[in-house]
Amino acid sequence: MAMGDIAFLLLIFFVILARVRDDSHIQWQPADGSRLVKPETMRVSVAIDKEGVTYLNGRVLAEGADGAAIRDKLSRELYNPNGEPGNRGLLGDAPAGKRTVLLKIHRETPYRDFEPVIEAVSAAGGELHHVMEEKN
């Protein structure tokens, strides 16, 4: 097999296995805010749509689950202290300043739906950035 064929097959392999962080299918309206700051890095995105469904990097994390179940599942996905180095969750062993979690919450979402998410991000050592819309 020629070297070009091997390179092509490896390219196809990595394209298929690549994770896409597309959350364009999530329907949400951001809350309003003033003097907003844009985060420099982003490692993880958590969104809660108008139906109360929680998404992690564009994938459904929990639909119809209670707050404790969402908190536990999200905590395990973000950081697993018992994992091998390099395999400790989405935040893993990233240093401070590189543990950004973007939080997108529909403006009409009740507190009981997003409070477990905030607790899970905090417990995992994530740096929470709430995505909002600039209000003039």
Short mmCIF file of C-alpha atoms in Angstrom, two decimals:
data_model
loop_
_atom_site.label_atom_id
_atom_site.label_comp_id
_atom_site.label_asym_id
_atom_site.label_seq_id
_atom_site.Cartn_x
_atom_site.Cartn_y
_atom_site.Cartn_z
CA MET A 1 0.00 0.00 0.00
CA ALA A 2 1.41 3.40 -0.95
CA MET A 3 2.16 6.05 1.66
CA GLY A 4 -0.45 8.36 0.10
CA ASP A 5 -3.15 5.70 0.55
CA ILE A 6 -2.25 5.25 4.20
CA ALA A 7 -2.31 9.01 4.80
CA PHE A 8 -5.70 9.26 3.10
CA LEU A 9 -7.15 6.43 5.22
CA LEU A 10 -5.82 8.02 8.40
CA LEU A 11 -7.36 11.33 7.40
CA ILE A 12 -10.75 9.68 6.84
CA PHE A 13 -10.42 7.87 10.18
CA PHE A 14 -9.80 11.09 12.11
CA VAL A 15 -12.54 12.99 10.31
CA ILE A 16 -15.06 10.32 11.23
CA LEU A 17 -13.99 10.24 14.86
CA ALA A 18 -13.74 14.01 15.28
CA ARG A 19 -16.20 15.51 17.75
CA VAL A 20 -18.25 18.37 16.45
CA ARG A 21 -19.38 21.03 18.92
CA ASP A 22 -22.40 22.18 16.98
CA ASP A 23 -25.17 23.53 19.14
CA SER A 24 -27.05 25.41 16.41
CA HIS A 25 -30.05 23.06 16.81
CA ILE A 26 -30.65 24.21 20.40
CA GLN A 27 -33.41 26.78 20.70
CA TRP A 28 -32.62 29.36 23.34
CA GLN A 29 -32.79 33.11 23.86
CA PRO A 30 -29.99 34.65 25.91
CA ALA A 31 -30.66 36.76 28.98
CA ASP A 32 -29.86 40.46 28.83
CA GLY A 33 -26.83 42.04 30.46
CA SER A 34 -24.64 45.14 30.35
CA ARG A 35 -20.85 45.56 30.27
CA LEU A 36 -20.34 41.98 29.13
CA VAL A 37 -16.90 40.36 28.88
CA LYS A 38 -16.02 37.79 26.23
CA PRO A 39 -14.05 34.76 27.51
CA GLU A 40 -10.64 34.16 25.96
CA THR A 41 -10.91 30.36 25.82
CA MET A 42 -13.68 27.79 25.73
CA ARG A 43 -13.35 24.13 26.63
CA VAL A 44 -16.97 23.18 27.25
CA SER A 45 -20.43 24.47 26.36
CA VAL A 46 -23.53 23.70 28.44
CA ALA A 47 -26.92 24.86 27.19
CA ILE A 48 -30.44 24.64 28.56
CA ASP A 49 -33.16 25.20 25.98
CA LYS A 50 -36.66 26.57 26.36
CA GLU A 51 -37.99 23.06 27.13
CA GLY A 52 -35.51 22.57 30.01
CA VAL A 53 -33.36 20.03 28.13
CA THR A 54 -29.68 20.18 29.13
CA TYR A 55 -27.00 19.85 26.42
CA LEU A 56 -23.26 19.28 26.80
CA ASN A 57 -21.23 20.39 23.75
CA GLY A 58 -24.34 20.14 21.60
CA ARG A 59 -25.33 16.62 22.74
CA VAL A 60 -28.33 15.93 24.94
CA LEU A 61 -27.05 15.36 28.47
CA ALA A 62 -30.35 15.07 30.28
CA GLU A 63 -33.94 15.29 29.20
CA GLY A 64 -36.59 15.22 31.91
CA ALA A 65 -34.06 14.29 34.63
CA ASP A 66 -34.20 15.74 38.12
CA GLY A 67 -31.63 18.25 39.37
CA ALA A 68 -29.52 15.73 41.30
CA ALA A 69 -29.20 13.42 38.29
CA ILE A 70 -28.17 16.31 36.04
CA ARG A 71 -25.64 17.55 38.60
CA ASP A 72 -24.07 14.08 39.04
CA LYS A 73 -23.90 13.26 35.34
CA LEU A 74 -22.45 16.65 34.39
CA SER A 75 -19.88 16.48 37.20
CA ARG A 76 -18.64 13.10 35.92
CA GLU A 77 -18.42 14.37 32.34
CA LEU A 78 -16.49 17.50 33.32
CA TYR A 79 -13.96 16.01 35.73
CA ASN A 80 -13.14 12.49 36.85
CA PRO A 81 -10.36 12.52 39.48
CA ASN A 82 -9.97 8.74 39.24
CA GLY A 83 -9.27 8.74 35.50
CA GLU A 84 -5.90 8.25 33.86
CA PRO A 85 -3.91 11.44 33.17
CA GLY A 86 -5.22 12.88 29.91
CA ASN A 87 -8.53 11.05 30.38
CA ARG A 88 -10.07 12.86 33.34
CA GLY A 89 -13.07 14.41 31.64
CA LEU A 90 -13.67 17.45 29.48
CA LEU A 91 -11.92 19.83 31.87
CA GLY A 92 -9.36 17.23 32.88
CA ASP A 93 -6.08 18.59 34.16
CA ALA A 94 -6.36 21.95 32.42
CA PRO A 95 -4.79 24.78 34.41
CA ALA A 96 -6.71 27.71 35.84
CA GLY A 97 -7.67 30.13 33.10
CA LYS A 98 -8.18 27.25 30.65
CA ARG A 99 -11.18 25.63 32.36
CA THR A 100 -13.86 27.82 30.78
CA VAL A 101 -17.42 26.52 30.61
CA LEU A 102 -19.87 28.57 28.54
CA LEU A 103 -23.35 28.45 30.03
CA LYS A 104 -26.24 29.22 27.69
CA ILE A 105 -29.59 29.39 29.44
CA HIS A 106 -32.88 30.30 27.80
CA ARG A 107 -34.12 33.54 29.34
CA GLU A 108 -37.34 31.93 30.65
CA THR A 109 -35.68 28.92 32.28
CA PRO A 110 -36.55 28.65 35.98
CA TYR A 111 -33.76 28.60 38.57
CA ARG A 112 -34.45 24.97 39.57
CA ASP A 113 -33.42 23.88 36.04
CA PHE A 114 -30.04 25.65 35.86
CA GLU A 115 -28.93 25.65 39.51
CA PRO A 116 -27.69 22.00 39.36
CA VAL A 117 -25.61 22.88 36.29
CA ILE A 118 -23.94 25.76 38.13
CA GLU A 119 -23.23 23.45 41.09
CA ALA A 120 -21.71 20.77 38.83
CA VAL A 121 -19.44 23.22 37.01
CA SER A 122 -18.30 24.67 40.32
CA ALA A 123 -17.64 21.22 41.81
CA ALA A 124 -15.58 20.26 38.75
CA GLY A 125 -13.45 23.41 39.07
CA GLY A 126 -14.81 24.99 35.91
CA GLU A 127 -14.76 28.72 35.28
CA LEU A 128 -18.34 29.64 34.44
CA HIS A 129 -19.15 32.21 31.77
CA HIS A 130 -22.85 32.90 31.29
CA VAL A 131 -23.62 33.74 27.66
CA MET A 132 -25.87 36.78 27.51
CA GLU A 133 -27.04 39.37 25.02
CA GLU A 134 -25.75 42.93 25.30
CA LYS A 135 -28.50 45.32 26.35
CA ASN A 136 -28.15 48.97 25.39
#
